[in-house]
XYZ file of C-alpha atoms in Angstrom:
322
model
C 27.208 28.306 110.529
C 27.742 25.176 108.490
C 25.916 22.161 109.968
C 28.624 19.798 108.773
C 31.279 21.888 110.572
C 29.228 21.837 113.764
C 28.849 18.070 113.660
C 32.528 17.462 112.886
C 33.797 19.976 115.429
C 31.316 20.895 118.174
C 33.897 23.231 119.740
C 34.346 25.388 116.629
C 33.697 29.113 117.281
C 30.324 30.438 116.218
C 29.488 33.722 114.541
C 29.347 35.564 117.892
C 32.775 34.312 118.949
C 34.296 35.248 115.586
C 32.826 38.772 115.735
C 34.107 39.120 119.290
C 37.591 38.016 118.245
C 37.594 40.471 115.317
C 36.538 43.343 117.609
C 39.274 42.414 120.076
C 41.855 42.417 117.270
C 40.661 45.802 116.007
C 40.744 47.239 119.533
C 44.264 45.923 120.020
C 45.521 47.727 116.920
C 43.689 50.918 117.868
C 45.419 50.884 121.273
C 48.728 50.186 119.550
C 48.257 53.242 117.319
C 47.503 55.460 120.306
C 50.600 54.113 122.058
C 52.700 54.786 118.955
C 51.373 58.360 118.794
C 52.742 58.883 122.309
C 55.980 56.904 122.092
C 57.286 57.705 118.606
C 57.544 61.507 119.093
C 59.140 60.983 122.519
C 61.746 58.617 121.089
C 62.394 61.010 118.186
C 62.969 63.911 120.596
C 65.348 61.852 122.729
C 67.288 60.655 119.685
C 67.568 64.245 118.468
C 68.873 65.392 121.872
C 71.495 62.658 122.080
C 72.643 63.216 118.497
C 73.130 66.933 119.111
C 74.908 66.193 122.398
C 77.207 63.534 120.927
C 80.191 65.872 120.297
C 80.651 66.560 124.037
C 79.546 63.284 125.624
C 82.593 61.646 127.201
C 84.041 60.719 130.554
C 85.975 63.990 130.606
C 82.704 65.857 130.172
C 81.360 64.168 133.302
C 84.573 64.564 135.302
C 85.486 68.207 134.636
C 83.857 71.226 136.272
C 81.926 73.862 134.298
C 84.038 76.739 133.012
C 83.071 80.207 131.749
C 79.467 80.083 133.032
C 79.007 76.591 131.645
C 80.046 77.462 128.102
C 83.064 75.189 128.451
C 84.231 72.330 130.650
C 82.015 69.580 131.991
C 79.265 68.774 134.482
C 81.037 67.415 137.566
C 79.961 70.108 140.041
C 76.197 69.907 139.302
C 76.396 66.128 138.836
C 77.918 65.469 142.269
C 75.520 68.013 143.784
C 72.575 66.076 142.366
C 74.031 62.869 143.809
C 74.256 64.330 147.311
C 70.783 65.849 146.991
C 69.293 62.461 146.156
C 71.178 60.681 148.945
C 70.212 63.360 151.462
C 66.528 63.178 150.551
C 66.547 59.376 150.783
C 68.012 59.519 154.286
C 64.858 61.347 155.390
C 62.095 60.011 153.167
C 62.893 56.274 153.195
C 62.711 55.515 156.952
C 59.858 57.959 157.641
C 57.799 56.810 154.659
C 58.284 53.090 155.314
C 57.551 53.354 159.047
C 54.473 55.500 158.402
C 53.178 52.981 155.866
C 53.801 50.090 158.293
C 51.787 51.863 160.967
C 48.902 52.722 158.632
C 48.724 49.238 157.114
C 49.594 46.998 160.062
C 48.770 48.845 163.285
C 46.155 51.536 162.640
C 42.561 50.413 163.081
C 40.243 50.768 160.122
C 38.123 53.877 160.662
C 37.453 57.437 159.603
C 40.823 58.686 160.813
C 42.759 56.096 158.803
C 40.660 56.868 155.719
C 41.286 60.603 156.081
C 45.036 59.986 156.359
C 44.941 57.805 153.248
C 43.020 60.440 151.276
C 45.417 63.140 152.471
C 48.486 61.157 151.426
C 46.955 60.488 148.009
C 46.055 64.158 147.574
C 49.557 65.315 148.516
C 50.964 63.202 145.675
C 49.324 65.571 143.207
C 50.509 68.835 144.740
C 52.657 70.824 142.244
C 56.359 70.814 143.001
C 56.480 74.617 143.194
C 54.134 74.445 146.198
C 56.551 72.083 147.932
C 59.331 74.541 147.119
C 57.442 77.394 148.766
C 56.735 75.185 151.780
C 60.437 74.348 152.048
C 61.305 78.046 151.789
C 59.025 78.916 154.678
C 59.582 75.917 156.930
C 63.239 75.101 156.426
C 64.953 78.206 155.046
C 63.145 80.944 156.979
C 62.460 79.029 160.212
C 64.786 76.039 160.640
C 68.071 77.609 159.453
C 67.815 80.705 161.735
C 66.992 78.371 164.632
C 70.067 76.254 163.912
C 72.238 79.374 163.700
C 70.981 80.613 167.052
C 71.729 77.260 168.681
C 75.095 76.220 167.262
C 76.593 79.023 165.150
C 79.048 81.622 166.386
C 77.502 85.079 165.819
C 80.993 86.593 165.525
C 82.055 84.154 162.812
C 80.036 84.507 159.589
C 81.624 81.354 158.164
C 80.004 79.241 160.877
C 76.525 80.459 159.882
C 74.423 77.865 158.088
C 72.742 78.822 154.825
C 70.067 77.358 152.629
C 71.826 74.407 151.042
C 71.890 70.644 150.847
C 70.018 70.114 154.123
C 67.082 72.385 153.327
C 66.839 71.175 149.719
C 67.008 67.507 150.794
C 64.249 68.036 153.348
C 62.086 69.754 150.735
C 62.568 66.907 148.247
C 61.846 64.410 151.043
C 58.550 66.139 151.861
C 57.634 66.106 148.171
C 58.379 62.383 147.790
C 56.946 61.260 151.136
C 53.390 60.599 149.822
C 54.785 58.520 146.960
C 56.853 56.342 149.299
C 53.965 55.897 151.737
C 51.507 54.952 148.981
C 53.869 52.505 147.252
C 54.886 50.895 150.553
C 51.260 50.485 151.681
C 50.439 48.865 148.351
C 53.380 46.480 148.689
C 52.466 45.587 152.277
C 48.821 45.061 151.333
C 49.834 42.627 148.579
C 51.199 40.155 151.169
C 48.433 37.577 151.842
C 46.731 37.860 155.213
C 47.153 34.101 155.674
C 50.914 34.650 156.022
C 50.322 36.902 159.029
C 47.776 34.566 160.589
C 50.091 31.567 160.247
C 52.873 33.500 161.954
C 50.549 34.648 164.773
C 49.377 31.085 165.334
C 52.986 30.120 165.976
C 53.156 32.668 168.802
C 54.988 35.484 167.014
C 54.266 39.080 167.964
C 52.959 41.608 165.470
C 56.380 43.236 165.058
C 58.094 39.853 164.604
C 55.551 39.032 161.902
C 56.163 42.323 160.141
C 59.943 42.038 160.393
C 60.320 38.400 159.328
C 57.341 37.797 157.025
C 55.663 40.961 155.754
C 58.685 43.149 154.973
C 60.765 40.484 153.161
C 57.789 39.550 150.965
C 57.006 43.185 150.134
C 60.603 44.282 149.565
C 60.319 44.443 145.771
C 57.467 46.954 145.820
C 59.063 49.046 148.564
C 62.433 49.282 146.811
C 60.818 50.057 143.480
C 58.856 52.935 144.982
C 61.967 54.326 146.651
C 64.113 54.042 143.533
C 61.492 55.781 141.406
C 61.546 58.731 143.799
C 65.265 59.063 143.044
C 64.578 59.946 139.412
C 61.951 62.450 140.511
C 64.376 64.045 142.960
C 67.134 64.239 140.341
C 64.930 65.967 137.771
C 63.098 68.537 139.906
C 63.998 72.208 139.656
C 61.237 74.179 141.397
C 61.634 72.685 144.926
C 65.374 73.383 145.042
C 65.176 76.760 143.317
C 64.313 78.507 146.597
C 65.861 76.091 149.077
C 69.585 75.932 148.425
C 70.500 75.371 144.773
C 72.773 77.909 143.137
C 74.111 78.377 139.634
C 77.778 78.552 140.607
C 79.732 77.147 143.513
C 83.497 76.738 143.415
C 84.506 73.073 143.366
C 88.119 71.888 143.462
C 89.526 70.167 140.399
C 91.193 67.357 142.351
C 91.492 65.750 145.769
C 88.868 65.015 148.398
C 87.401 68.495 147.994
C 86.298 67.470 144.517
C 84.513 64.363 145.800
C 83.036 66.082 148.887
C 82.546 69.669 147.710
C 79.375 70.619 149.592
C 78.471 70.794 153.259
C 74.921 70.410 154.585
C 74.676 74.130 155.328
C 76.153 75.348 152.021
C 74.561 76.149 148.654
C 75.141 73.521 145.993
C 74.868 73.013 142.244
C 72.360 70.599 140.695
C 71.837 69.235 137.201
C 68.264 70.447 136.778
C 69.124 73.941 138.001
C 72.239 74.066 135.806
C 70.250 73.040 132.722
C 67.571 75.621 133.441
C 70.107 78.449 133.777
C 72.280 77.654 130.763
C 69.218 77.125 128.580
C 67.435 80.376 129.368
C 69.649 82.912 131.137
C 73.164 82.704 129.687
C 73.670 84.508 126.392
C 75.725 82.987 123.581
C 75.606 79.561 125.213
C 76.695 76.877 122.711
C 73.820 74.596 121.820
C 76.011 71.545 122.276
C 76.425 72.363 125.974
C 72.667 72.664 126.459
C 71.977 69.372 124.729
C 74.888 67.724 126.530
C 73.498 68.621 129.946
C 69.994 67.523 128.911
C 71.317 64.221 127.558
C 73.229 63.443 130.765
C 70.182 64.235 132.915
C 67.880 62.120 130.730
C 70.403 59.280 130.693
C 70.691 59.414 134.484
C 66.907 59.216 134.936
C 66.567 56.417 132.368
C 69.300 54.441 134.102
C 67.620 54.786 137.495
C 64.200 53.778 136.144
C 65.659 50.838 134.232
C 67.476 49.692 137.362
C 64.185 49.863 139.280
C 62.426 47.720 136.671
C 65.194 45.112 136.608
C 65.321 44.995 140.417
C 61.565 44.567 140.657
C 61.554 41.716 138.130
C 64.451 39.992 139.894
C 62.866 40.257 143.345
C 59.491 39.080 142.077
C 61.176 36.078 140.499
C 62.485 35.078 143.947
C 59.002 34.986 145.483
C 57.591 31.600 146.406
C 53.951 32.641 146.037
């Protein structure tokens, strides 16, 4: 290094710092290239899907029911079925997952049992969805539904008999998403500083008062983000609902309340993922525009949900005081 430069500027970077900066710059561009290799083909595929689906994408396409095995009409019946499936699964997974995470993070003592539960929850997150579907078939369809029919259904009235439908599929999706909700909620609860709890305890608050007034409000962003991300997973899954209540066709009225509330908890229902799977592989002479239209709507729905989760997380984090 130049002696004159060192004397004039003692804080000038040396040869080691310059080599380190060059390596960091090279590494940054290498990582950018790897990211581009992943993102560019994905964006190209999505653009291709939406361009091929453009001729049918409209509000009428979303509002009308499928006609002629899905070769004509719209997507209302599977779209509203997916909506009720997601809502039904959230009714089960959100309270159970949040309460379980509160117990594991705030009440359970640190020990081998708590560690085993944590490992089990983490392991269940990686179980294939088809395994959850088989579990739902055995536990809910083959055991729970016959039990319900014996208790409340009229054996002389076949119409009162419950079938595999929204209830069994929602429970299966809830079981599949339960580890994700528990893990994300525990992470959000653990991010709240321990000093917040100690300050609240020193003021005489009970453990539950501390959780309700301090811990939960400050971890709300992480909890909501985890729950919202499970919505996109529930909307896009096919295997868990394939055996537990989804069907390719179910008559849905074209107007009135029966169009808005077409499915009961004990009735088979239509879903977007199932509809796309059937029209793409099992219906002959299906117009390509209908396949791409259904795929585009499903992708757009998932992108909207994920984008909403990101915006909500950023907004809630911006309201934090710490």
